[in-house]
Structures are given as structure tokens and as C-alpha cells.
Amino acid sequence: MQTHEIRNRFIQHFVKAGHTEVPSASLVLDDPNLLFVNAGMVPFKPYFLGHQTPEFNTATSIQKCVRTLDIEEVGITTRHNTFFQMAGNFSFGDYFKEGAIKHAWSLLTGSIEDGGFGIPAEKLWVTVYLDDDEAHDIWANKVGVPEDHIQRRGMADNYWSMGVPGPCGPCSEIFYDRGPEYGVDGGPEADEDRYIEIWNLVFMQNERGEGTGKDSFEILGPLPKQNIDTGMGIERVAFLLQGVDNVYETDLLRPVINAAEELTGSTYNANHADDIRFRVIADHSRTGLMLMLDGVTPSNSDRGYILRRLLRRIVRSARLLGAKGEVLDRLIGVAAETMTPSYPEIADNWERIRRVAVAEEKAFTKTLAAGEELFAQAATKAKSEGKTILSGHDAFTLHDTHGFPIDLTIEMAEEAGLTIDRAEFDREMAEQRARAKADSQAKKKSHTDLHVYREFIDNNPTVFTGYDRLADESTVVGIVSGGEKTSSASEGEEVELILDRTPLYAESGGQMADRGRIVTADGAIVDINDVQKVGKKLWLHKGIVTAGEFAAGVAAEAQVDEKWRHGARQAHTATHLIHAALREVLGQTATQAGSMNKPGYLRFDFKYGEQLTADQLRQIEEITNEAVDRDWAVNTTEMPLEEAKAAGAMALFSENYGDVVRVVEIGGPFSMELCGGTHVAHSSQIGPVSVLGEASVGSGVRRIEAYSGLDSFRYLTTERLLAERLATEFKAPSAELPDRIAALADKLKAAEKQLADLKAGQLLANAASHLDSARTIGDVTYLGLNLPAGTGMKDIRSLATDLSKRLADRPSVVALIADGGQKVPFVVAVSDQAVDKGVKAGNLVKLMGEKVGGKGGGKPSMAQGSGSDASGIEAALAAIESELA
């Protein structure tokens, strides 16, 4: 049974049982505890935590998940993936243990013809929590599982929580018996390689307190409602139903291994070490694909670092298997082919994904080249010191600082006749992991307490009326101050007002919140400086009481600052036009990666791997302003999500949309996007749009900035006045200014070069006179000079080389230094005869660096460096003298 069919059977089974199908959320969610979604229940956490009321009592989903705690272990075991699909069914106060158990059992054991998986009942074992007699009774007496196929296990195995204070409860796990050829008899307690867990049914009934680990926390008491959270591993069920030995040989991953065999010339199932590398390639290719699909790009921190590490492990593994050229394009392409039937959005985003992957491989190829050079230096040093072991510290520095994989370091060491001090390397790796884990735990925190808002979310959701009006009559249904609900607030207090209806826009979709005020008939006023959403349904109006006293239940008028709203509308609508212009100029893969707009200003992040040219920026600005000039109507329509997508509306796959969405259309096919923001009525109301420029904000992501409306006009006025002033200074029309300025810059560069050449020539011409300052210290001739201020490194190095040659007939040391302005450059040159006596330039420049607040390095005969403290120049020269003495 193909994986895509397994997915469909699961969803259809629960839809027929009355569950609402919920699409997978993005792998990237705004959660303080998670880099990526790592479990099927994560998108439903607000419901389980009581922060939001679900729109359904039961739901089913197949959630994309990524777990990266043990990346180094991938491929060693044959049942774990970094990316996996978690099929789940959920009950929010509806059915409980019996319902969850019977739903799972009927799907697993139901016949193929009836839509089930057709697994023989005798192949299945179940576990329950130690004292969960209710679950045990259901399995034994209502489902009919034999007693000898039910095992009770402790808290570490069969009690679930999120790892932080919140919902928790006992669970029941379902295992599949692979047969005696895979291990010993005796059920999951005896052997979890033979008995594979395929489904976990969590009976969420309690609330846990503080604590660490899986079994060292306090149970505080029962939850108000009993909930069900289950998870069935699609990949695990797939390898069992497809009759293969492990998750890497299923229809989704084996094609990637086949492609890797073609690229490398190696064979899968030939030896264990190579098999691990093939599995790493297959697993990471799919995970990297899905992360890039959801907008992650390679970087040196957080999510981007994980992606970079995965992609580079693919390249490394392929090289160790024998690959000679680039591999990511092909490998991730095959992963895309296997995953597209379940995730059709891959096809729409493939060119962007491919471009990011190829660029990362090219960058890593350069890293490998640099790493090989650094390795060569370390190996040469070790051999020169008569060592056969390369220090673990050097190997760790290559791995951690320069991104050079340890496997390649070991391989190159063997080729050079060296071994790695692996114990020292592992020790430093363990220390780094401990630091990272401690940092992760420090950042981990309990979920924000939103219970103060819960009654309002359930009973008084805010009605937003701001699309049609700038003022509206409201009732103050609640007041929150200092995190606590209060009945009133007086002048000077900072408050959050909750209204039954409001025209003030709450920050979302990149648009900043409205500014405004809330006033009562008796003159009480709150100046609103921010509006935020809670639970997607409640507007919190944040501000300061500037007059009178507010009380819960009072009637009030909410007023939007009209000037602020007008500027915000202009900028937000301009953002849509710039997005459309970007796609017209750069292609359809230049999609949104984030935005921010406020009155008069916008910034727009988009996925693109190259710097834009001046001509591309000009085209984007021109197309945007042409759209403004055409005075297109800005039409907004509400429609079902699938209908909106079918009509061509742009949707971000990292966003969660409801069943009914708001579509903003400008100029027919020119721009059509899902958007909940506020907009002008016609494009001409935006006014001029001035593109300020663009820059990189991360690997594969660029940012464009622009002004709109009066801010754009003011910017253009300033630019015009500047051009007029320059035209006056140069006595030339403004159209000729670029050529005039370029010519002047060329003349200036030529003059600077000529001056530099003259200074260098003068330094060298006076070289012979400097020899008179040389003196003998012991049996070494020493020449130390403080050169004229402003002398640069290039000239210092040339003079040092010249003077060293003049003193090459004896043991000699030349030390030169100068106050270069912002830096203090210095060079030490040592003759071969002095090197033979043990004098090394690299050691001497370190002494100089200590005195001038800098550092340096180089070869024994020539080294250089720079510092920042010119007051230490004489001390630096004296340090050389002292060392030679």
C-alpha cells in the first residue's frame, strides 16, 4: 500500500466518523518552545491549553513534523526520521478513551475493501499506563485484545505531557509484531525492535506542574474537559504495510537512495557504514525539501542553521560515498517527486527551493576547499613536531568554527598518515552540546497565561468593523491592568480595553495596529497606541487613560486616527503592488517571506537568491507606479479558501487560513492575494511609491524598502533639492551629474594611487638610510622602526621585505610599525639564519599585538598584524628588543 493511499485512508476513516479535516500547519509556528512543529497536536495546543475555543468538537489531520535532537544518530537506527508525517485524531470534550481506542482499532484491523489497513489483529499488542484500569478494560473486554497482548508500563513510557506545565495524561500505545526473525518474544516490554510502536493514544485528563524529565513532575488535578490526542506514524505504518525492513526503503525514500547510488557509484546494503550515509542522504533530502517549502533558508542560527547542517550532511555523505560533482539538485529533486502527490504546493515552489539548495551546495564547496587548506596547515604542523596524532581541538575547531565535517577530517588524516584524537574531539563536542542544551532549557518556558482573557474569547469575541468605518459605538466589556481583570481604571493607568465591537485594526499580516482613542459620554478618554489579537478572536486595545475614569460595561465610542489609517492603507496596498511587480520582473518564484507596513513606509521580504540590479529595481518601481496611475479599483471579497486558491489568489503556505477568506484584488490578474488588512479604495489613492533599495536579510531572502504617499513625495523632494545643489556645484545639468561625478571619482582614485606610489617610492628610497639604525642584540641584528603616521600595511610589508633582503647575510630581525589612523599595522621579517636559531616572526608579532591592542600571525620568516592602540607603538618595539635579548 503506497504512502499516499495510507494517508488518504486515514483521513477518510475519520471524516466518515464525523471528524473535521484540518490541513497540516507549517513546520514553522510562532511557539517559544519549538524550532519546528514536532508533533501532530502542536497546532491544536491553544485548544488543549484552553486559550481558544475550537470551532469543532472532533478533528483529524496529517501534520508535517521535524525532530532534530539527534541529527548525528540519523541512519544508525532504521525507524527514525528527522521529517515525518503524524496522522492524528482529536477530541475536544467529545469522545474519550473508548472512542479513541475503537476508532484506532477499526482502522488498523478493518479490511482493505472497507477502507482499513487490513492488519491481522494477532499482530498487534497494546500498552496502557500502570493504573489505567479503564483503558485496560476497554482493550480486553470491549475490543477483545487477549490479556497476553496487553502490557502495563510506567510513567516514562505511558504518561504524556508537553514537557512544561499544562495538559497531561496517561496514554495507550499500539505495537506491531514483526515476527521472531526481528527479536525475542515477549511484547514491547521485551524488544521494541521486533515490536514497533505505530500509534499513541493520549488520554488528556490532568494538568501537570513544574518538573523535568518524563516522570518527575507533579499532577495538579483534573482538566475541566477530557480531551483526546492521538498520533499514528505514517512512515512506520508504510514500511510495515509495504513489506520492507525499514522506513528508508519505502516508496518515499528508496527512490532517493537509488539516485544516490547513481551519483556516487556505491551500492546500498553493501556495508553498514555506507548504508548509514545513504539513509542520511535520503532522510535529509526530504527534510531539507520540506523545510525550504515552508520558507526556511540556510543561515548560521536557529532554524536556518538546522537546514544548513542537514544540507551539508547530504553533500558530505555523498562525497564519502564517491560523488565528485554537485548532488543536491538531483537528490532533492527526487524527494520532491515522491512528496508532491501529498503536497502539491511543492511544484509551485520548486524553482525557489532548487535555487536555495544549489546556492547552499556551492557555498559549502568553498567551505570544504577552505577547510582542506586549514587541515593541511594543522597536519603539517603536527608532522613538523614529530606527531602522528592530530589534536581533537584542531579537529573540533575545523568542525565547529569552519563547518568542516569530522568524517572528512578523519578520512584526510588517514591519507596523511595521521589519526585524530577522537576522545578530545568527542569531549569538546559533548561540552558544546551541554552548553546548547542548557541554553535551550533556559529559553524554554511555560505557555503564556491567557486565562484572564478566556471568558471574553468564549463569550465576547470582538466584532471588527474597521473595513467600513473609522468610528463606532461600542461597549467596554472588560478591562485588564497589570495582567489582572479589573472593574475600572483611572487617569494615568495603562490598560487593555476589550470592546464588543471596534473599528481599530489589530496588528497582523505585517500591518501595524491602528492608533486612535476610546471616549465615553462623560469625557473619559483612553489614547490607544497599540491593538493586539488574542486567540484570533479578541482585540486588546492598549493605551493610557488620559482623562476621567473607565468602568466595565460603560458605553464608549472607538475612534481611529484618520491620518494614521490613511497612511497605513496606502502603504499596505502599495505592498501588494510591489509584490506583483517583483513577480513580474523576477519570476513567479519570488514569493513573500514577510512584510511590515506603517503609514508612509513599507518593507517587503521575498525569497530570491541573487542581488537585484539597478535596472530591476527601476522596473519594479515603474511597474508599481504604473499600477497606481491606472486608478484600479481595490476590490475585497469573502469566499471559501479553495475557491480563492482556484481563482489564483496568492496564499502563504506558512499561514493558517479559515474556511472563508478575504481576497484583495487589484487590476484583475495583476494582484490577487488573501489578506485581512485595510486598503485604499483605488490604487491612485496610494500616491507616488519610491523604492529606496534592497538588501539581503538571510540566505535566499531579500528585502525591498519603499515610501508611499506624502512620505514618498517628501523623499523625492529631498532628492530633487540635492540634485539641484550638485548641478549648481558642478555647473552642469542634472542629467550629466552621474558622468561628472564618476569622472571626478576616477580622478580622485588616480591621485590617491599616485600619492601612494610616491610615498612607497620614498620609503624604499630611504631604505638604505634606515640600516644605520640597526644594532646587534646578542648574535642577531635588530632593526625596529616607527614609520611615519599614515603608512599603510602594503607599504610596510614592501619595506620590511626590502630591508630583510639587505640584511639576509646574517641572523637578522626587522620590525616595522606605524600609526595608520584607525589601525596600527605592523610587520616582522626574520632572516633564514635567525629562523635556524629559533627566532620566529609569528611569535614576535604576537608580542607586538599585545602592546597595541591587536593580534597577528604568519610564517616563521614573515608575519604581520594590526592593532587599535597607537599609544603602545614604542612598547611594541621594546617588547621585540626584550625578547631578542
Short mmCIF file of C-alpha atoms in Angstrom, two decimals, residues 47-50 52-54 56-57 91-96 167-168 203-207 221-228 454 458:
data_model
loop_
_atom_site.label_atom_id
_atom_site.label_comp_id
_atom_site.label_asym_id
_atom_site.label_seq_id
_atom_site.Cartn_x
_atom_site.Cartn_y
_atom_site.Cartn_z
CA TYR A 47 -7.42 24.37 22.32
CA PHE A 48 -5.84 21.92 24.74
CA LEU A 49 -4.45 24.78 26.86
CA GLY A 50 -7.82 26.49 26.99
CA GLN A 52 -9.05 29.25 22.36
CA THR A 53 -12.36 27.52 21.85
CA PRO A 54 -12.25 25.15 18.86
CA PHE A 56 -15.22 21.74 16.08
CA ASN A 57 -15.51 19.02 18.72
CA SER A 91 -11.47 15.14 20.57
CA PHE A 92 -12.12 18.35 22.49
CA GLY A 93 -14.50 17.32 25.25
CA ASP A 94 -16.30 14.86 22.95
CA TYR A 95 -15.45 11.12 22.97
CA PHE A 96 -12.77 9.84 25.33
CA PRO A 167 -2.27 19.32 29.98
CA CYS A 168 -1.10 15.75 30.52
CA PHE A 203 -5.97 10.47 27.19
CA MET A 204 -5.56 14.11 28.17
CA GLN A 205 -7.29 14.36 31.52
CA ASN A 206 -4.93 16.04 34.04
CA GLU A 207 -2.84 19.19 34.50
CA GLY A 221 -5.52 17.77 39.23
CA PRO A 222 -8.10 17.06 36.51
CA LEU A 223 -8.69 19.26 33.45
CA PRO A 224 -12.10 20.96 33.03
CA LYS A 225 -12.62 18.83 29.91
CA GLN A 226 -11.22 15.45 28.91
CA ASN A 227 -9.54 15.55 25.52
CA ILE A 228 -8.08 13.03 23.08
CA ARG A 454 -10.58 33.19 28.22
CA ASP A 458 -15.63 32.45 24.63
#
